Each structure stands twice: as C-alpha cells, then as structure tokens.
PDB file of C-alpha atoms in Angstrom:
ATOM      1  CA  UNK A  61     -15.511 -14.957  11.250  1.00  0.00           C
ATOM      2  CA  UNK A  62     -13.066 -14.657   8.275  1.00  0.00           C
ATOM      3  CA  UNK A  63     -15.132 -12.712   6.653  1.00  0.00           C
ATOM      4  CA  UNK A  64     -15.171 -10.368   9.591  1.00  0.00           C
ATOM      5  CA  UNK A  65     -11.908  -9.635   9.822  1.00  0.00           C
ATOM      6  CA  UNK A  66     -11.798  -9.316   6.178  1.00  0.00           C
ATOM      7  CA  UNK A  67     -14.141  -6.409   5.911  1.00  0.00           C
ATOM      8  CA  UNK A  68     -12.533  -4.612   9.401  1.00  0.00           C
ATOM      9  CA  UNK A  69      -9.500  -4.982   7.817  1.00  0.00           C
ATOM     10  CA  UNK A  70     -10.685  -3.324   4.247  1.00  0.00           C
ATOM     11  CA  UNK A  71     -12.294  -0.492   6.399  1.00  0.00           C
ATOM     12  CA  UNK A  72      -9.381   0.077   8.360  1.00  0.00           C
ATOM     13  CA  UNK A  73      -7.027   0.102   5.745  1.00  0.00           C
ATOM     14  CA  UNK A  74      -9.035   2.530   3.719  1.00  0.00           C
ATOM     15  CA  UNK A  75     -10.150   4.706   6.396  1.00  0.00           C
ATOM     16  CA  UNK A  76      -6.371   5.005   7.149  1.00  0.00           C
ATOM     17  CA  UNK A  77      -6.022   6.018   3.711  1.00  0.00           C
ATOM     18  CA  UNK A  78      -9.006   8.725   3.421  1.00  0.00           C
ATOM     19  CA  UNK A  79      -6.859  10.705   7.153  1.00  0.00           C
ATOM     20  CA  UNK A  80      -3.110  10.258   5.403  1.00  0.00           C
ATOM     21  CA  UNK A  81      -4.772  12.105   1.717  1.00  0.00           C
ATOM     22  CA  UNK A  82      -6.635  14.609   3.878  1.00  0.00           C
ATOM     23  CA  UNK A  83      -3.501  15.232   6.384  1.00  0.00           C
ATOM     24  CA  UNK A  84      -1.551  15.668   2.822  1.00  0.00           C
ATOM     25  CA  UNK A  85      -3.766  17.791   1.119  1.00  0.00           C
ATOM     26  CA  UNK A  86      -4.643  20.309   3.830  1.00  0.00           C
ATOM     27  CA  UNK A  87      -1.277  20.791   4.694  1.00  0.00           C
ATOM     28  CA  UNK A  88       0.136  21.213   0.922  1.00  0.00           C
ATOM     29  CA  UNK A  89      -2.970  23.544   0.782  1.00  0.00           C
ATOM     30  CA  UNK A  90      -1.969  25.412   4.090  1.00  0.00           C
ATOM     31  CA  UNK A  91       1.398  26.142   2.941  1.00  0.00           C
ATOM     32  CA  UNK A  92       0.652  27.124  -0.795  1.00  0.00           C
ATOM     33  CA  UNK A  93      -2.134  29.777   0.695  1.00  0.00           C
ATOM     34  CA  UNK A  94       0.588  30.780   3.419  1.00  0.00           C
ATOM     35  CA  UNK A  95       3.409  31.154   0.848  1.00  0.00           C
ATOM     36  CA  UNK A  96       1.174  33.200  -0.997  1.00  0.00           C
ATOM     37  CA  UNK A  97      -0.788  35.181   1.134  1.00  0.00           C
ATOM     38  CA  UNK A  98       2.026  36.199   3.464  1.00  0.00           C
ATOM     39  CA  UNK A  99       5.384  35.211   1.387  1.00  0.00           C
ATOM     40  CA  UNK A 100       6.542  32.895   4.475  1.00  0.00           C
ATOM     41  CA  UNK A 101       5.757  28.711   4.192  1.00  0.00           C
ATOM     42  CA  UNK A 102       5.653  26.188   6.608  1.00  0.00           C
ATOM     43  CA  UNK A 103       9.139  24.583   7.348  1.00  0.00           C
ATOM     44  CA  UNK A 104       8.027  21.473   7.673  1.00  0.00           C
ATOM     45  CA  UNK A 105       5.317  21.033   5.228  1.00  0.00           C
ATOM     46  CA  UNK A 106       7.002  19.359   1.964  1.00  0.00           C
ATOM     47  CA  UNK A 107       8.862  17.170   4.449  1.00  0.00           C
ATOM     48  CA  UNK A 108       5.596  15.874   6.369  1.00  0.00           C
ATOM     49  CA  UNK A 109       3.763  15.256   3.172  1.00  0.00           C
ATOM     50  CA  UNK A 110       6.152  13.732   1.862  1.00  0.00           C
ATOM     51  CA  UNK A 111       6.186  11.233   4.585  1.00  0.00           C
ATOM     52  CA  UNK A 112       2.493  10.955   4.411  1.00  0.00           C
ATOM     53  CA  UNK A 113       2.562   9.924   0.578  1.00  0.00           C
ATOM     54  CA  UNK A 114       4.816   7.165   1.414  1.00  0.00           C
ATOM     55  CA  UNK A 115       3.214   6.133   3.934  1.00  0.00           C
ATOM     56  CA  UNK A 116      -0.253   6.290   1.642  1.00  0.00           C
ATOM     57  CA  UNK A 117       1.841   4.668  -1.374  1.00  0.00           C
ATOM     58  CA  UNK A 118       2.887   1.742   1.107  1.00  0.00           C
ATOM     59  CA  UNK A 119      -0.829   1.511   2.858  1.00  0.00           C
ATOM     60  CA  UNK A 120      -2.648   1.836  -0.181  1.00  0.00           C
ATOM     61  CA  UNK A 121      -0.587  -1.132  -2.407  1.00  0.00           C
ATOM     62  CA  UNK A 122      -2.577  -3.756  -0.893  1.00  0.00           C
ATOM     63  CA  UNK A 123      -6.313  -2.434  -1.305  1.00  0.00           C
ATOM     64  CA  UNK A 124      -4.866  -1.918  -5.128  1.00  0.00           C
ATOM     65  CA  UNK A 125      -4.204  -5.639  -5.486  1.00  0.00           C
ATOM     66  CA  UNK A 126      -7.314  -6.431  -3.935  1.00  0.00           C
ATOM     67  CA  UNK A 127      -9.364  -4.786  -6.763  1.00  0.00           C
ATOM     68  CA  UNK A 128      -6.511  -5.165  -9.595  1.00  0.00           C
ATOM     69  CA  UNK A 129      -5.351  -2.091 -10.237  1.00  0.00           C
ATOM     70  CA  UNK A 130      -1.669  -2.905 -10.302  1.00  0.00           C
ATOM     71  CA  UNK A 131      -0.247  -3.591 -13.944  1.00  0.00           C
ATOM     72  CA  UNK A 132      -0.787  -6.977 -14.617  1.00  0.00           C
ATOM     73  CA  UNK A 133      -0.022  -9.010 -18.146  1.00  0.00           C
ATOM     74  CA  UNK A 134      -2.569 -11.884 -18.560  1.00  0.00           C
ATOM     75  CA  UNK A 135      -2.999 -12.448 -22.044  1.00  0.00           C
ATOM     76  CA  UNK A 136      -1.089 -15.884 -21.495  1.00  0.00           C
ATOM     77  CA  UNK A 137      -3.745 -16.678 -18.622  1.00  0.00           C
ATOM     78  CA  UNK A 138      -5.832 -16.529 -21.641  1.00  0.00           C
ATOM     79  CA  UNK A 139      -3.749 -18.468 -24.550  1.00  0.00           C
ATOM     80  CA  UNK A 140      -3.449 -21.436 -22.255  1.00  0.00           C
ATOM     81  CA  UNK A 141      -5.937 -23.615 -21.105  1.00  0.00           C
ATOM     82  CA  UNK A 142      -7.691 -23.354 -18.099  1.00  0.00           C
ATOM     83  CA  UNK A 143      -5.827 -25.854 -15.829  1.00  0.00           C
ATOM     84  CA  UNK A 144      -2.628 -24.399 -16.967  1.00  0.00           C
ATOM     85  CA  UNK A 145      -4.170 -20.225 -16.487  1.00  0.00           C
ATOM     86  CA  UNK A 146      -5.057 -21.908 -12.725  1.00  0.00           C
ATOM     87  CA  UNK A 147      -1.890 -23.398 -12.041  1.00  0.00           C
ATOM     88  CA  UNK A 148       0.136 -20.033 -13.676  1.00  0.00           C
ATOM     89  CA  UNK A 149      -2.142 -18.198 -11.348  1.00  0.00           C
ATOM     90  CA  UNK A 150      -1.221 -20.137  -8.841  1.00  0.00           C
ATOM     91  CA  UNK A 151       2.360 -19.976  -9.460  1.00  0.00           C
ATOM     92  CA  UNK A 152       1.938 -15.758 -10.110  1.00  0.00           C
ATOM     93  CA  UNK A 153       0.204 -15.567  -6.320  1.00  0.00           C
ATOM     94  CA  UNK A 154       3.196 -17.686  -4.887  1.00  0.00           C
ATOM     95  CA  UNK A 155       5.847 -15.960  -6.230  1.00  0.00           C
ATOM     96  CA  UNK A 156       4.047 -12.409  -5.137  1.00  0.00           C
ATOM     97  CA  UNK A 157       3.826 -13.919  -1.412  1.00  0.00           C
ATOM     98  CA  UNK A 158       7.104 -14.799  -1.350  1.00  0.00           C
ATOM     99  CA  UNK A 159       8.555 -11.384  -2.769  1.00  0.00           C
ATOM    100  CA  UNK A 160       5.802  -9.458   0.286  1.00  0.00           C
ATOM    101  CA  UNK A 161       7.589 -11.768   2.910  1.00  0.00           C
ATOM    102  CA  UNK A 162      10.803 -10.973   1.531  1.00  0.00           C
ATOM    103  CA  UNK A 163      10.379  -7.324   1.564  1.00  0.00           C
ATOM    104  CA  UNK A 164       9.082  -7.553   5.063  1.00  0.00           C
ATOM    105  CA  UNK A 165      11.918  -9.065   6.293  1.00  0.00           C
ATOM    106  CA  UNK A 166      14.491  -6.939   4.196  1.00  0.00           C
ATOM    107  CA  UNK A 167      12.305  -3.712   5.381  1.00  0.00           C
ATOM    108  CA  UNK A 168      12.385  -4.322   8.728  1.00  0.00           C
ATOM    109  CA  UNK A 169      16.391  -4.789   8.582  1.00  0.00           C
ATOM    110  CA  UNK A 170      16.389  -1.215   7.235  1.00  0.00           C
ATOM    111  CA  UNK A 171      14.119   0.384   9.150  1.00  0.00           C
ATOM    112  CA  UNK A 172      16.274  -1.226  12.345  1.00  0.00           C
ATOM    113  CA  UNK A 173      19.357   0.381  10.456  1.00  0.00           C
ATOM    114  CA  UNK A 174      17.417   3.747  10.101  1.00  0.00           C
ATOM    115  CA  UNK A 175      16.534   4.614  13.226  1.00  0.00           C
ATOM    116  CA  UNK A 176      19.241   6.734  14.634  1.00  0.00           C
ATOM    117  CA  UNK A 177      18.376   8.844  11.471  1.00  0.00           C
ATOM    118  CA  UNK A 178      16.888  11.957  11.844  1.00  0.00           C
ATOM    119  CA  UNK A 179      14.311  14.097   9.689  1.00  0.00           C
ATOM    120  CA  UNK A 180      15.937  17.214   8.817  1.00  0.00           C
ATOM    121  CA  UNK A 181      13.083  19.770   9.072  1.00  0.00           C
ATOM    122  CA  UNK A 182      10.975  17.579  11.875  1.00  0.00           C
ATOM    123  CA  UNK A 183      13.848  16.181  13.592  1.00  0.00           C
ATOM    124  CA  UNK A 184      11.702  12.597  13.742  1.00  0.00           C
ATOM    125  CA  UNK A 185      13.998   9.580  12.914  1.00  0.00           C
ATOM    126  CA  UNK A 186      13.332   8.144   9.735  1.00  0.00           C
ATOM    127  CA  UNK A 187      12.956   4.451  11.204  1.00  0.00           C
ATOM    128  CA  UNK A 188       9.471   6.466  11.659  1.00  0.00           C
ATOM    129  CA  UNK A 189       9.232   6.910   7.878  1.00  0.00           C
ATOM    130  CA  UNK A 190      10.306   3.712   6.631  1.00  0.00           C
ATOM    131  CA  UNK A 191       8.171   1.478   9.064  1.00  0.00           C
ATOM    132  CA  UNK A 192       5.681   2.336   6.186  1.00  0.00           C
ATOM    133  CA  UNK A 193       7.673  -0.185   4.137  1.00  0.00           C
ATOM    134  CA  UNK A 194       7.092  -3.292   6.507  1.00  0.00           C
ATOM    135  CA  UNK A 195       3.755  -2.330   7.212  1.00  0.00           C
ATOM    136  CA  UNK A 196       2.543  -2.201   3.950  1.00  0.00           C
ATOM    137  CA  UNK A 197       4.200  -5.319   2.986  1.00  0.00           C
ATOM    138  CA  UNK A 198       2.381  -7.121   5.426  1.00  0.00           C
ATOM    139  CA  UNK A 199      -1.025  -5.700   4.245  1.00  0.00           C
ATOM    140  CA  UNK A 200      -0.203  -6.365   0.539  1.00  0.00           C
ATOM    141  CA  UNK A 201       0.594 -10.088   1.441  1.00  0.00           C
ATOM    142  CA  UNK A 202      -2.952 -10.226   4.443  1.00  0.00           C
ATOM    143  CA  UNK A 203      -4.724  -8.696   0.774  1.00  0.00           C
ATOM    144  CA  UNK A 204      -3.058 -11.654  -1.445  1.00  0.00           C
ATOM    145  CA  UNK A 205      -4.381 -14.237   1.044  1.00  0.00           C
ATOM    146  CA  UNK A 206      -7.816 -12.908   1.130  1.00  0.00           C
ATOM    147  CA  UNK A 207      -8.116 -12.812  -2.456  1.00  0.00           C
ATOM    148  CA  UNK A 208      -5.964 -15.676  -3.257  1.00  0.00           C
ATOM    149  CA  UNK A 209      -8.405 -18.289  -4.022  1.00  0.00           C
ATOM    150  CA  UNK A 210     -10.695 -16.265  -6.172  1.00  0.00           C
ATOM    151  CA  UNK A 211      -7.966 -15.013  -7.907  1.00  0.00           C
ATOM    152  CA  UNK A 212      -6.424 -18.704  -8.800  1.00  0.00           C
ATOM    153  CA  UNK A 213     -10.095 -20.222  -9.350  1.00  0.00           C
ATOM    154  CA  UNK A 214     -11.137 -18.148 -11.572  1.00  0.00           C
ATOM    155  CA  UNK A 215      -8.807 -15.249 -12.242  1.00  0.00           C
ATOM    156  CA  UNK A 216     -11.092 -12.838 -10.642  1.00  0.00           C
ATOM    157  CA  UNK A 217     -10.534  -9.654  -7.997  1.00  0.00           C
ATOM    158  CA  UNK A 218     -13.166  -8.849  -5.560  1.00  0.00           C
ATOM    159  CA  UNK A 219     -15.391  -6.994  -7.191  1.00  0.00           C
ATOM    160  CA  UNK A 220     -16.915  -3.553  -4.998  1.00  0.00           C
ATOM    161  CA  UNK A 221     -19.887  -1.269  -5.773  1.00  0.00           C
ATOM    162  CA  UNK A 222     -17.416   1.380  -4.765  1.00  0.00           C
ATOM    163  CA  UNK A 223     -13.879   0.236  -6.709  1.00  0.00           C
ATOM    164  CA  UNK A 224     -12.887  -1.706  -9.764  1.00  0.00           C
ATOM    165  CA  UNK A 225      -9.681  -2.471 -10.946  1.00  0.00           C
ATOM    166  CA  UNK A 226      -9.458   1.106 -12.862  1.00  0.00           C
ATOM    167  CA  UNK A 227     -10.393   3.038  -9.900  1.00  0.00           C
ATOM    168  CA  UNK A 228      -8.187   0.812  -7.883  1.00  0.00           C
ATOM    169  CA  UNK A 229      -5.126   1.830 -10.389  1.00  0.00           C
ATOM    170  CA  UNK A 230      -5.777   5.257  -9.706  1.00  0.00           C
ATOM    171  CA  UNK A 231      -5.450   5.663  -6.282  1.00  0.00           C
TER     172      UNK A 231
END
C-alpha cells in the first residue's frame, strides 16, 4: 500500500513537472517568435514563466533529493565508521526534516501575508505564487520520509532506470 502511494506520488509529482517546463517553454517560445516576427511581445509572458519556474524549482526539489542530486558533502560518511556514517546519516535526515517543517510553517505565514498582493502584469495575487513555497516543502519532506531509511541504512538514494543522482542535479 506504501508502496502505492509512493509511486502515485513520484508520477504525480513528475508529471506536474513535465506540464509547468512545457507551459514555460512554449510560452518563452511564443513570445520570442512574436517579438520577432511582428516587433510586439506578450505582456504577460516573462511574468507567467517566471511564476512557472518557481513553481517547477519548488515542485521539482523533492524528486531531486529522492535521486541525490542536491549538493551533498559525504566524505566524512566515509572517514568514520559505519555505525557512526548511520547515526550522522541519521542525524543529516533529522535535521533536513526539521528545516522542511520549518519552512512549511514559515511559508505558509508568508504566503497568508502575501495575498492581498497583486501580480503586476496578470493582476493574480502573489499568495498564488508563493503557495509554491509550502507546497514544495511538504513534498521535499513526503520525499525524505520515503527515502529515509535507505538513505540512513546504507547511504543509498533510490536508484531509477530513468534518473540518477546526476540527472537528478540537472533538472
């Protein structure tokens, strides 16, 4: 069952991903053939993909972990023995949850401060913009649990036919 939700989330997320990077890059192509072609852009075109890459940046930070693409600094996992390399793994995954939980909470206070905000070419409020911060925040820490044992075991990421840790990294 675990596993279930596991892999629906890991499709979800990165389907998500696959529409916000086409969304971006059809309407930063749109506007460069536009301002080209005719001399006139689309008003709201940097603003929107902007908002999309954040969004992407946000939604995509957890899948990263998952396969360990973020910058990471083990060489002391590997001076120390392996008890100690599980119980500093142990102590790296801790302190990671409690910074995702912490950023949740702070996000969602400034989303809630944001929202009267408005967007100055869409005229959407930016409480729309930021949610991207709580929501990926809660995806990076649902990606630390899932991986979380593996990773404190034995120091590994899930391993994909699809992504490793450098294709992970350059997403």
């Amino acid at each position: 069952m675990l596993n279930r939700i596991e892999r629906a989330l890991v499709a979800a997320n990165r389907w998500l991903l696959i529409v916000l990077l086409l969304a971006m890059a059809c309407i930063v192509f749109t506007n460069v053939v536009l301002r080209y072609t005719t001399g006139d852009s689309i008003v709201w075109a940097e603003e929107v993909a902007r908002h999309l890459m954040i969004w992407g940046t946000f939604l995509g930070a957890g899948l990263v972990l998952r396969f360990g693409g973020h910058v990471a600094i083990d060489n002391l996992h590997q001076a120390v023995g392996a008890a100690r390399a599980r119980w500093l793994r142990g102590l790296i995954v801790a302190g990671i949850g409690v910074f995702c939980l912490a950023m949740t909470w702070f996000s969602i206070q400034y989303v809630w401060a944001t929202r009267f905000q408005t967007t100055p070419a869409t005229d959407i409020p930016f409480a729309y913009v930021y949610a991207a911060m709580p929501a990926g925040f809660v995806l990076l820490f649902a990606h630390l649990l899932f991986i979380a044992r593996g990773y404190i075991r034995d120091g590994r990421y899930v391993e994909s036919d699809e992504m490793d840790a450098e294709s992970a990294a350059s997403l």
